[in-house]
XYZ file of C-alpha atoms in Angstrom:
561
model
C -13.221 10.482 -20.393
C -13.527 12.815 -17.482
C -10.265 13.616 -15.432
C -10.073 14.555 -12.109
C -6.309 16.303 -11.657
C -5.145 16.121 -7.783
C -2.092 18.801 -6.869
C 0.098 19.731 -3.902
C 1.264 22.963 -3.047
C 3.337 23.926 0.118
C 4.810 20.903 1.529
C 4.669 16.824 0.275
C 3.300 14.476 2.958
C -0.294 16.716 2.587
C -2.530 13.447 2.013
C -2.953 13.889 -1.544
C -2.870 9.694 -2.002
C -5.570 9.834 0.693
C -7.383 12.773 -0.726
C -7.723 11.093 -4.167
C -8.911 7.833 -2.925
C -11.130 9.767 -0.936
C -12.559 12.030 -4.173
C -12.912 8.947 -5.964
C -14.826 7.505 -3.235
C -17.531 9.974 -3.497
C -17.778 9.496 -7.408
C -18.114 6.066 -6.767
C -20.824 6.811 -4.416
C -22.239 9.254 -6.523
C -22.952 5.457 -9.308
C -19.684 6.699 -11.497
C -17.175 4.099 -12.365
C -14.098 5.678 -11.097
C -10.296 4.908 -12.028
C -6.979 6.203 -11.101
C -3.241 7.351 -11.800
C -0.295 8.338 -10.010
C 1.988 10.242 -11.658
C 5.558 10.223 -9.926
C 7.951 12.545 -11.504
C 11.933 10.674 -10.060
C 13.504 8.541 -12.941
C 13.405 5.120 -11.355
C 11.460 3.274 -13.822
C 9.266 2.148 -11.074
C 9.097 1.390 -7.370
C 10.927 -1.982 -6.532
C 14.463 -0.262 -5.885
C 13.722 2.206 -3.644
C 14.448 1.869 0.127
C 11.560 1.533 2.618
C 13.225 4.067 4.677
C 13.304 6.249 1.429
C 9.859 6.012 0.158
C 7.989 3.764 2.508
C 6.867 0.429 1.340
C 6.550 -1.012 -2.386
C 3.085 -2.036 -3.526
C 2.754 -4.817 -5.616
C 0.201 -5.337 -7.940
C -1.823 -8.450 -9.312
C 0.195 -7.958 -12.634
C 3.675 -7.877 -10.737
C 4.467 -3.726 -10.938
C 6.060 -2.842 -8.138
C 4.590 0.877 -7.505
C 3.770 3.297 -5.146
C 2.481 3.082 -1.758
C -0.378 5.621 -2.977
C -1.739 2.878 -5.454
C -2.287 0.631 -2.415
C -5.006 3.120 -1.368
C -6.116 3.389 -4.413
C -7.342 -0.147 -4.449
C -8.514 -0.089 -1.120
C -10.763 2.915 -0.807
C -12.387 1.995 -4.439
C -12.318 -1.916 -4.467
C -10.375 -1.881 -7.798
C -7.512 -4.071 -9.010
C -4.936 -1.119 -10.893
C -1.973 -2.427 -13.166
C 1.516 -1.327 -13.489
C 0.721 1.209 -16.145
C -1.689 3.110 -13.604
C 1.614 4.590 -12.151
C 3.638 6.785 -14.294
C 7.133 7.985 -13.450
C 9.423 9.768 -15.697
C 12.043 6.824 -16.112
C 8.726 4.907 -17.530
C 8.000 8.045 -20.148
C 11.384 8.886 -21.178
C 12.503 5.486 -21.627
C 9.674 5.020 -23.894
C 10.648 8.256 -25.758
C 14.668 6.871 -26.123
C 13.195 3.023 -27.347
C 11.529 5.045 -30.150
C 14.200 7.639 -30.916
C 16.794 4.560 -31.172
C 14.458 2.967 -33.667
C 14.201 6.230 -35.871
C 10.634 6.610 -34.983
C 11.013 10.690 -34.792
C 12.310 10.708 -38.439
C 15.498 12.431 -37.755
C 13.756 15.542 -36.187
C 14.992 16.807 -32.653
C 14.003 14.718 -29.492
C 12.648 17.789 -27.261
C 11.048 17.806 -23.871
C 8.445 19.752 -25.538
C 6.166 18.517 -27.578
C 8.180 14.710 -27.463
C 8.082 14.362 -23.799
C 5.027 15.767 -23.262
C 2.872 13.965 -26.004
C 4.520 10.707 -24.605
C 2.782 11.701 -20.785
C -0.026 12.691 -22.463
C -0.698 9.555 -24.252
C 0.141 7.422 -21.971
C -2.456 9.109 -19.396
C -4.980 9.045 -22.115
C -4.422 5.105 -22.778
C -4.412 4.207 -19.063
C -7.351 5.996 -18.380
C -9.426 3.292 -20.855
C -7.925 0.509 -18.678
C -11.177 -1.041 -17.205
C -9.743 -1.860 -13.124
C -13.325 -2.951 -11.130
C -14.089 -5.952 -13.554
C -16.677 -4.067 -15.824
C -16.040 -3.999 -19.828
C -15.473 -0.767 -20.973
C -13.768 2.726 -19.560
C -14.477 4.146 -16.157
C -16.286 7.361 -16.666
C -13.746 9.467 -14.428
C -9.980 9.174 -14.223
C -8.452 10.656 -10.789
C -4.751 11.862 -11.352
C -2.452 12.100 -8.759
C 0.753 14.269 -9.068
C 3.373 13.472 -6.780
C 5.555 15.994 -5.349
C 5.034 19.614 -5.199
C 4.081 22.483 -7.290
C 7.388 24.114 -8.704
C 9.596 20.528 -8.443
C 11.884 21.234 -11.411
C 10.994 17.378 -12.087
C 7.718 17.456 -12.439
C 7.525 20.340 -14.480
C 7.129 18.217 -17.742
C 4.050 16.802 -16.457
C 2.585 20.142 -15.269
C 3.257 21.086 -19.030
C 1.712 17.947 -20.400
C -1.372 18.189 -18.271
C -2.290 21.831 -18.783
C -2.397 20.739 -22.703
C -3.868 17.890 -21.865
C -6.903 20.246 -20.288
C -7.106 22.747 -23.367
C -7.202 19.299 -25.721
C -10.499 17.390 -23.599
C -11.720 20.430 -22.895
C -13.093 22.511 -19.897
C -16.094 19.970 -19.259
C -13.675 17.592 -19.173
C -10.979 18.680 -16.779
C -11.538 19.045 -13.137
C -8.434 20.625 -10.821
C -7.766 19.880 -7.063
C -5.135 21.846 -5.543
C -4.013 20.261 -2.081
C -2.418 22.797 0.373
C -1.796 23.608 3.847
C -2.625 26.256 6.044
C -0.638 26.208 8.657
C -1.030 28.111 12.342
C 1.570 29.979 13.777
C 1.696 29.291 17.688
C 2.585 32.954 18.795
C -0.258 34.452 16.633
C -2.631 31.428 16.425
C -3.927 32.433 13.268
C -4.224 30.343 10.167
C -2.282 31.815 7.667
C -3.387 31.524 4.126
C -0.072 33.152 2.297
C 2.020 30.056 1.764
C -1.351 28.519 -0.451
C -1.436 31.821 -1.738
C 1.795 31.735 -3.582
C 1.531 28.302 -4.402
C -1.416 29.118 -6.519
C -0.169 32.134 -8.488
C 2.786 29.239 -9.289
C 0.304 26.888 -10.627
C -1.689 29.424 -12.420
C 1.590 30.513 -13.557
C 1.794 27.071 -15.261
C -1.386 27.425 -16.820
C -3.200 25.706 -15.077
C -6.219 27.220 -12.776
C -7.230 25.295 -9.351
C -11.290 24.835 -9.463
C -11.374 23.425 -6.282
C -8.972 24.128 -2.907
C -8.718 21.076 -0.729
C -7.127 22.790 2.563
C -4.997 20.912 4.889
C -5.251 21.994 8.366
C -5.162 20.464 12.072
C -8.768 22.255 13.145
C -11.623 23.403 10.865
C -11.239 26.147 8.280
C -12.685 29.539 9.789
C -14.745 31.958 7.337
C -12.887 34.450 6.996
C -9.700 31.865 6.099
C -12.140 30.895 3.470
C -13.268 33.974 2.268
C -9.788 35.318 1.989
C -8.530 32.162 0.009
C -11.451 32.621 -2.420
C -10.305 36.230 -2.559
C -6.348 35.406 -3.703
C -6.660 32.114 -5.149
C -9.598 33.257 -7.397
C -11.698 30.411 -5.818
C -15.536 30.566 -5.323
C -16.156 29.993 -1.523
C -18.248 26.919 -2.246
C -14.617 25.415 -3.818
C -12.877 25.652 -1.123
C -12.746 22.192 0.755
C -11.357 21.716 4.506
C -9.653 18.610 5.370
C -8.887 18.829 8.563
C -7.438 15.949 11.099
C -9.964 13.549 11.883
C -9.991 10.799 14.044
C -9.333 8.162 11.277
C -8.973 8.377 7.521
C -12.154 6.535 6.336
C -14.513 10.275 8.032
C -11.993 11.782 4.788
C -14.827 10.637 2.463
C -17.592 11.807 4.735
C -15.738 15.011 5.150
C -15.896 15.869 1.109
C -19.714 14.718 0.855
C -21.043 16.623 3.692
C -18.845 19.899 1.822
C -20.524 19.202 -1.393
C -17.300 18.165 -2.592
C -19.155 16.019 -5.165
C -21.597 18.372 -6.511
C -18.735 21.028 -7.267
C -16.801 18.420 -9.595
C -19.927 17.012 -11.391
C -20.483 20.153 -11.714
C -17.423 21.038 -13.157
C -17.437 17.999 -15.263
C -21.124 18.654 -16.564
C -22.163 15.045 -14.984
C -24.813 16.223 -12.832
C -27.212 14.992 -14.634
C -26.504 11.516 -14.341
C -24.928 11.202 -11.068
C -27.345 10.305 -8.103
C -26.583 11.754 -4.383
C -23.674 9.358 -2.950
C -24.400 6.759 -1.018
C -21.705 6.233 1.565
C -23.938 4.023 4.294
C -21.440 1.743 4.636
C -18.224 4.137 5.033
C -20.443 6.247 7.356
C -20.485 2.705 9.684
C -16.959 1.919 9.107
C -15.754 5.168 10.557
C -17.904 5.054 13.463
C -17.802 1.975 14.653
C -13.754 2.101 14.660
C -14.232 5.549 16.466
C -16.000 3.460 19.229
C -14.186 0.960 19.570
C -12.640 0.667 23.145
C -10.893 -3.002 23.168
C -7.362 -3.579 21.855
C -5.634 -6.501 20.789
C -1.623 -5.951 20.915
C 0.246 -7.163 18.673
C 4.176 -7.440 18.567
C 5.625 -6.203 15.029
C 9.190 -7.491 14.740
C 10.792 -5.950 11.511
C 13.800 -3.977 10.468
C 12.299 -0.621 8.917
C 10.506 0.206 12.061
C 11.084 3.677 12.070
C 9.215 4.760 9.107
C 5.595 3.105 9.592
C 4.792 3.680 6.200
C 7.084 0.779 5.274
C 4.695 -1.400 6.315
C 1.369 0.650 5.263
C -0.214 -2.569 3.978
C 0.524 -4.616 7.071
C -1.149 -2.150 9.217
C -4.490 -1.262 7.142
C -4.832 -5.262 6.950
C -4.135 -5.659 10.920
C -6.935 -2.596 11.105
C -9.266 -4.247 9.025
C -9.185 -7.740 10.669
C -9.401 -5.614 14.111
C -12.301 -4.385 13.251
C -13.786 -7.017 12.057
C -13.572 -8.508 15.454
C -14.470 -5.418 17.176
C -10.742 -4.620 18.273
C -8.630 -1.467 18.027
C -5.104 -2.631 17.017
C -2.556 -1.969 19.458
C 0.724 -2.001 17.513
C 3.975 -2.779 19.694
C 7.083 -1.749 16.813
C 10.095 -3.617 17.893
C 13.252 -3.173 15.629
C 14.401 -6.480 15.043
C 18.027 -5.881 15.754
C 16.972 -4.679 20.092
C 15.671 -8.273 20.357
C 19.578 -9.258 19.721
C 22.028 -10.033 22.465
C 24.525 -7.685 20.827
C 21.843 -5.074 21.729
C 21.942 -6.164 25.224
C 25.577 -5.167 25.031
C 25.468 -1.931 23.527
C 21.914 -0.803 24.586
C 20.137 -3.115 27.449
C 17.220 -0.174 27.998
C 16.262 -1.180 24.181
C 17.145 -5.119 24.472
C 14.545 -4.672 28.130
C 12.379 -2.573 26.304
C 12.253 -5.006 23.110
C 11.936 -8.129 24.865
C 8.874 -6.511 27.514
C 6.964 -5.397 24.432
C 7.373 -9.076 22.536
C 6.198 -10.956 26.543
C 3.146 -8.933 26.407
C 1.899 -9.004 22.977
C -0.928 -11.110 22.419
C 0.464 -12.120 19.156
C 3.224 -11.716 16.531
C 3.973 -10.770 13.056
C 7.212 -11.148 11.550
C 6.780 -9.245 7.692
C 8.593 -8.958 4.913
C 12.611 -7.565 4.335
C 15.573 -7.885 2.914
C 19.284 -8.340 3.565
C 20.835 -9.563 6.903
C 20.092 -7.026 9.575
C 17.963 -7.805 12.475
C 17.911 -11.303 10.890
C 18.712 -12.846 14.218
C 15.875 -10.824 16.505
C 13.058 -11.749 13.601
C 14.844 -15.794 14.410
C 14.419 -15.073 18.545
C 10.921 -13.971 17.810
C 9.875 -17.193 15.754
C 11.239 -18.998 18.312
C 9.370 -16.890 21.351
C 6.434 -17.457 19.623
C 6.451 -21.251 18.744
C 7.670 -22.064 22.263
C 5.465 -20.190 24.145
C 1.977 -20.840 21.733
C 1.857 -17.291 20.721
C 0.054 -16.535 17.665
C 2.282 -16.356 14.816
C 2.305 -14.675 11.010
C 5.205 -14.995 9.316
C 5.354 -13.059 6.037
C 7.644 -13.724 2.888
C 11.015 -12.934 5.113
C 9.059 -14.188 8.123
C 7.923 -17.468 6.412
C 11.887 -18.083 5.828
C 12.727 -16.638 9.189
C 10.074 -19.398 10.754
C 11.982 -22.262 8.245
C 15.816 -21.331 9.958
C 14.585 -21.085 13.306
C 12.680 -24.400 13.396
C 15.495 -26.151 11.340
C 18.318 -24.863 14.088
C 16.203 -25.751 17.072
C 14.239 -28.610 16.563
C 16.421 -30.186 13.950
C 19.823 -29.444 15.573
C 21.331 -27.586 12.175
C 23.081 -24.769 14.087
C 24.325 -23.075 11.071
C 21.418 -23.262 9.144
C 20.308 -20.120 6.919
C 19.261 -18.885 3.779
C 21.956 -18.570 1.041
C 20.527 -14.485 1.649
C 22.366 -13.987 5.051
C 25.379 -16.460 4.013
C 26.480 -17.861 0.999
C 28.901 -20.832 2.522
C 26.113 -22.379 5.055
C 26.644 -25.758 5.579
C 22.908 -26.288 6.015
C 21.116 -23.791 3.300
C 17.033 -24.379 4.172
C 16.532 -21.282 2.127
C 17.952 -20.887 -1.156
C 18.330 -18.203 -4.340
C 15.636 -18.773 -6.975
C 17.117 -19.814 -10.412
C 15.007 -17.657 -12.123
C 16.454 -14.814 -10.313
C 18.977 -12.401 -11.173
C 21.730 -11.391 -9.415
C 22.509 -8.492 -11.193
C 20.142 -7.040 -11.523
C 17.385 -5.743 -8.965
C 14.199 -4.131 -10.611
C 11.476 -6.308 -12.324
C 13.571 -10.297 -11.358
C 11.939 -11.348 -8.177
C 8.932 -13.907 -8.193
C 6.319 -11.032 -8.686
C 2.826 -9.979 -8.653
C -0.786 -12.840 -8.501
C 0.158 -16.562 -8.286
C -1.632 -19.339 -7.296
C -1.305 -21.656 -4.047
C -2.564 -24.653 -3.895
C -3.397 -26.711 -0.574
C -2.442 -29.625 0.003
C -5.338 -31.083 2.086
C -8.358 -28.746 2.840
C -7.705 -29.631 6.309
C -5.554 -27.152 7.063
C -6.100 -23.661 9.242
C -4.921 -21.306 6.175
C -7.859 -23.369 3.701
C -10.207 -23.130 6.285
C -9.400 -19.336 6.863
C -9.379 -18.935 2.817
C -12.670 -20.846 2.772
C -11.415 -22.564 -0.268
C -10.298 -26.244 -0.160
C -8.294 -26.328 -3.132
C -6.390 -22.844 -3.802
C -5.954 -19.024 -2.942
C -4.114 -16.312 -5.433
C -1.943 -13.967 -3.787
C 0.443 -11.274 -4.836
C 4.588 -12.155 -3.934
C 7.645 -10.555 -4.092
C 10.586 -12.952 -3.445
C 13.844 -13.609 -4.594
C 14.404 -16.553 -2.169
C 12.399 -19.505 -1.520
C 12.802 -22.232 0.728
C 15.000 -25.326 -0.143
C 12.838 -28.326 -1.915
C 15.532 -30.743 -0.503
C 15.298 -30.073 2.978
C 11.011 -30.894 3.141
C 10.699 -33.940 3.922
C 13.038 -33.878 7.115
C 11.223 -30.367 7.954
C 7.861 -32.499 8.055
C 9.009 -35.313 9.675
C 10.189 -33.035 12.557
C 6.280 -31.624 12.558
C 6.520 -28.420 10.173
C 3.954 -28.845 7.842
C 3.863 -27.194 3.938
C 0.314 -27.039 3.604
C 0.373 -24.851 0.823
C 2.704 -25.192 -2.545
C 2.461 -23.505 -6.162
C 1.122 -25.718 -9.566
C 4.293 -27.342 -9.546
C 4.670 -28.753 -6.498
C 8.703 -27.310 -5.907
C 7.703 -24.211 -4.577
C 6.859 -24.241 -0.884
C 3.894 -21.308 0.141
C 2.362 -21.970 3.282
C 3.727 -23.187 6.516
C 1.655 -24.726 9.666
C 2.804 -26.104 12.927
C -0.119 -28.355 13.678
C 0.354 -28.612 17.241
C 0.316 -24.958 17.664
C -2.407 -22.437 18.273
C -1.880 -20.584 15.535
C 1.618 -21.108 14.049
C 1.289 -19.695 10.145
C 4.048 -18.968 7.230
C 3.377 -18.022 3.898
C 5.438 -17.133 0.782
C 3.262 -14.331 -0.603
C 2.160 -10.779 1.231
C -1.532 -11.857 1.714
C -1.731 -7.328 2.909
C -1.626 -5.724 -0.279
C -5.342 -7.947 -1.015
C -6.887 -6.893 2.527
C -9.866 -4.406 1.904
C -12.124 -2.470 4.777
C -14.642 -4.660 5.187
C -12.844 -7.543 3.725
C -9.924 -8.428 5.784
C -7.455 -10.678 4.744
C -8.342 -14.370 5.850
C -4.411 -14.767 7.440
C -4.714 -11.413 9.355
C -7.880 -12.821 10.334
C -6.847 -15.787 11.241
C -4.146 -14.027 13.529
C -6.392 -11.395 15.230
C -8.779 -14.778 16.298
C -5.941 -16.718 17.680
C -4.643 -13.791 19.599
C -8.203 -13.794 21.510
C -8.541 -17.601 21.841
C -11.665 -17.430 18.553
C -10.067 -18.602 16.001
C -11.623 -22.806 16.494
C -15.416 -21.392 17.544
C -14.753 -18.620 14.341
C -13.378 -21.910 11.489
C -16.072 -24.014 13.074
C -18.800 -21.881 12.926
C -17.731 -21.276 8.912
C -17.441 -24.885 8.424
C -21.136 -25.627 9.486
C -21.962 -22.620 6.759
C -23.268 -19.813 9.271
């Protein structure tokens, strides 16, 4: 096995998720088989805990780990399906350690950091790297690690340890290292300063471990002389030293490494020259472009609570940009916080409630996405309802599916006080209820998670049609509420369809409001599946409806061209 170790030095929030999809990209290209690893040095055992606002959205995988949002572009730049062992955090290694030191497996010796800890991140990197993950038998040929955090954390220092032995054990062949850094310009002087990647460096090589390649971070091209002075300090050859600097959107990142020989220097380095062919990145080379020219946008209202941090709803947004472009749109992206849409906002702040409400009139369509807990509950309702009364194109999402199933049963059916059992345990009228499977003490690991299978109930319907599958569609969920079995029947009498429901028939998955453009609900987060080039059929679905295409589009399918 071949690793490929990705660092950051300076400052988190460098790109090194991007960078290593990117690498890996060019591998691929290059005919390698290419898998990957995120190392994330805080003690949550994984993801699903965390706060959006803290650590931007949780990825969930076809296996049900809840994980970083770096995994997510992972498995879109290479195509691959990862598990939950592809992202290692130290709750995950030293809980393993303490299971076998409870069970006497150390034989009375000393549980250390060093060489117990260690060994354990060690092995477990070794292991996960013969995980096959693009539906091949057999072990990728290159492993790309990615260590979260910074250079000198005092948390990931057991992993810095672990990895430096883990190069002197494979060997020099065998070990490739990308330092990510920033050079940053000063405004007085203008001049990009190379000391802060400097020092981060002589930490790492402090460490033990020696950078072979510098992937620079900077807002305009890296001048020679930056270059040649980096090679200087950081003990660099010229040729190493990669610039990655802004660029219009992230999919020229790959482009940017091949036409820097990015490649050659880590076969190189890896002594795979030999059987690696030049990369062939056609396709990425059209994806970037055509986005780049692009002039026509579609806007699209995006009614959620975590608003402020737009990585909480990476996912959403790389599957609105890929159905965009697969209709030749730029995505126009309105966020409105949930909670301005209210009327206690009109109250406290009308410029926001005006604001909120102009945004959601001129949208073309709407997206309601996932959440959880009560705020903004009643702006997601208002938006359901905006949308079903006034044939907007709608996506609800997980929370949005439920937010779609409250709204409809208040106004159509009259329930005023109807809710989910989430927002208020003593309603009258609960259309949304707590799964008995769930727990409800306990939060990581006991929602409905990861790949489970839909199946329609008449291939008549939009979401089939958009799925191009009759019968079924797998998606990934992550729910700990699900909408009440008792209350169906009058729901579809009053015109809400459940078109889609799991193998047993209880469980309710996709919602349709027949006499509506494009009025669609589902259960699971169809995003974290979307790919460039293969956009999620829902997303799809809602980019077509927002532009009046979505009958001429299904049609067109059904007669097979």
């Amino acid at each position: 096995m071949k690793y490929v170790l990705i660092t950051g030095g300076v400052v988190s929030g460098l790109g090194k998720g991007v960078t290593a999809s990117s690498i890996g990209v060019v591998l691929q290209a290059c005919g390698l088989r290419v898998t990957s690893i995120k190392i994330d040095p805080y003690l949550n055992t994984d993801a699903g805990t965390m706060s959006p606002f803290e650590h931007g959205e949780v990825f969930v995988l076809d296996d049900g780990g809840e994980v970083d949002l770096d995994l997510g572009n992972y498995e879109r730049f290479l195509d691959v399906t990862l598990t939950k062992d592809n992202n290692v955090t130290t709750g995950k290694i030293y809980q393993s350690v303490l299971d076998k030191e409870r069970k006497g497996d150390y034989l009375g010796k000393t549980v250390q950091v060093v060489p117990h800890i260690t060994d354990a991140i060690k092995d477990r990197i070794e292991a996960v790297a013969l995980i096959p993950v693009d539906g091949k038998e057999g072990p990728a040929d290159v492993c790309v690690i990615e260590l979260g955090g910074t250079v000198g954390d005092i948390e990931s220092m057991p992993f810095i340890e672990a990895l430096r032995q883990l190069s002197f054990s494979v060997g020099k062949d065998n070990f490739c290292l990308i330092h990510v850094s920033l050079i940053p310009v000063l405004g007085v002087v203008g001049e990009q300063k190379t000391k802060p990647t400097q020092h981060s460096v002589r930490e790492l090589r402090a460490l033990g471990l020696t950078p072979h390649l510098l992937a620079c971070r900077s807002a305009q091209p890296l001048l020679d002389n930056t270059k040649m002075k980096l090679s200087q300090f950081c003990h660099v050859e010229a040729a190493n030293i990669l610039n990655i600097h802004d660029v219009p959107n992230i999919w020229h990142i790959p482009l940017l490494l091949r036409n820097q020989n990015a490649h050659h220097s880590i076969l190189k380095q890896l002594n795979l020259l030999s059987i690696a062919t030049p990369p062939d990145l056609e396709a990425w080379t059209r994806r970037a472009e055509t986005f780049d020219n692009l002039t026509d946008s579609v806007r699209i209202a995006m009614v959620g609570k975590y608003v402020g941090l737009t990585d909480s709803y990476l996912s959403v947004v790389k599957a609105l940009l890929h159905a965009c472009i697969a209709c030749s749109l730029k995505p126009s992206i309105d966020w409105i916080a949930a909670s301005d849409l209210e009327d206690d906002t009109a109250q406290s702040a009308p410029e926001a409630y005006a604001a909120a409400w102009k945004s959601l009139r001129n949208a073309e369509c709407v997206l309601v996405p996932g959440g959880f807990g009560d705020r903004g509950v009643s702006g997601m309702i208002l938006a359901a309802k905006y949308a079903r009364e006034n044939n907007a194109p709608y996506l609800g999402i997980c929370l949005g599916m439920q937010i779609s199933v409250i709204e409809y049963a208040r106004s159509v059916l009259g329930l005023e006080k109807a809710n989910s059992n989430e927002f208020d345990d003593e309603t009258p009228d609960p259309v949304v209820i707590f799964m008995p499977e769930g727990s409800r003490t306990h939060m990581g690991s006991t929602m409905r998670l990861g790949s489970r299978r839909t199946l329609f109930q008449t291939p008549d319907c939009v979401t089939s049609k958009l799925y191009c599958n009759p019968y079924y569609v797998d998606e990934r969920h992550r729910h700990r509420y699900e909408v009440n079995p008792d209350v169906i029947g009058v729901l579809e009498e009053a015109g809400l369809k459940f078109v889609g429901k799991d193998e047993t028939g209880k469980r309710m998955e996709v919602l349709e409001l027949p006499s509506h453009p494009f009025y669609v609900g589902v259960q699971f987060h169809p995003e974290f599946k979307s790919r460039p080039g293969k956009p999620s059929a829902l997303f799809l679905g809602l980019i077509l409806a927002a532009r009046g295409k979505l009958e001429a589009y299904l049609t067109r399918h059904q007669n097979g061209s």
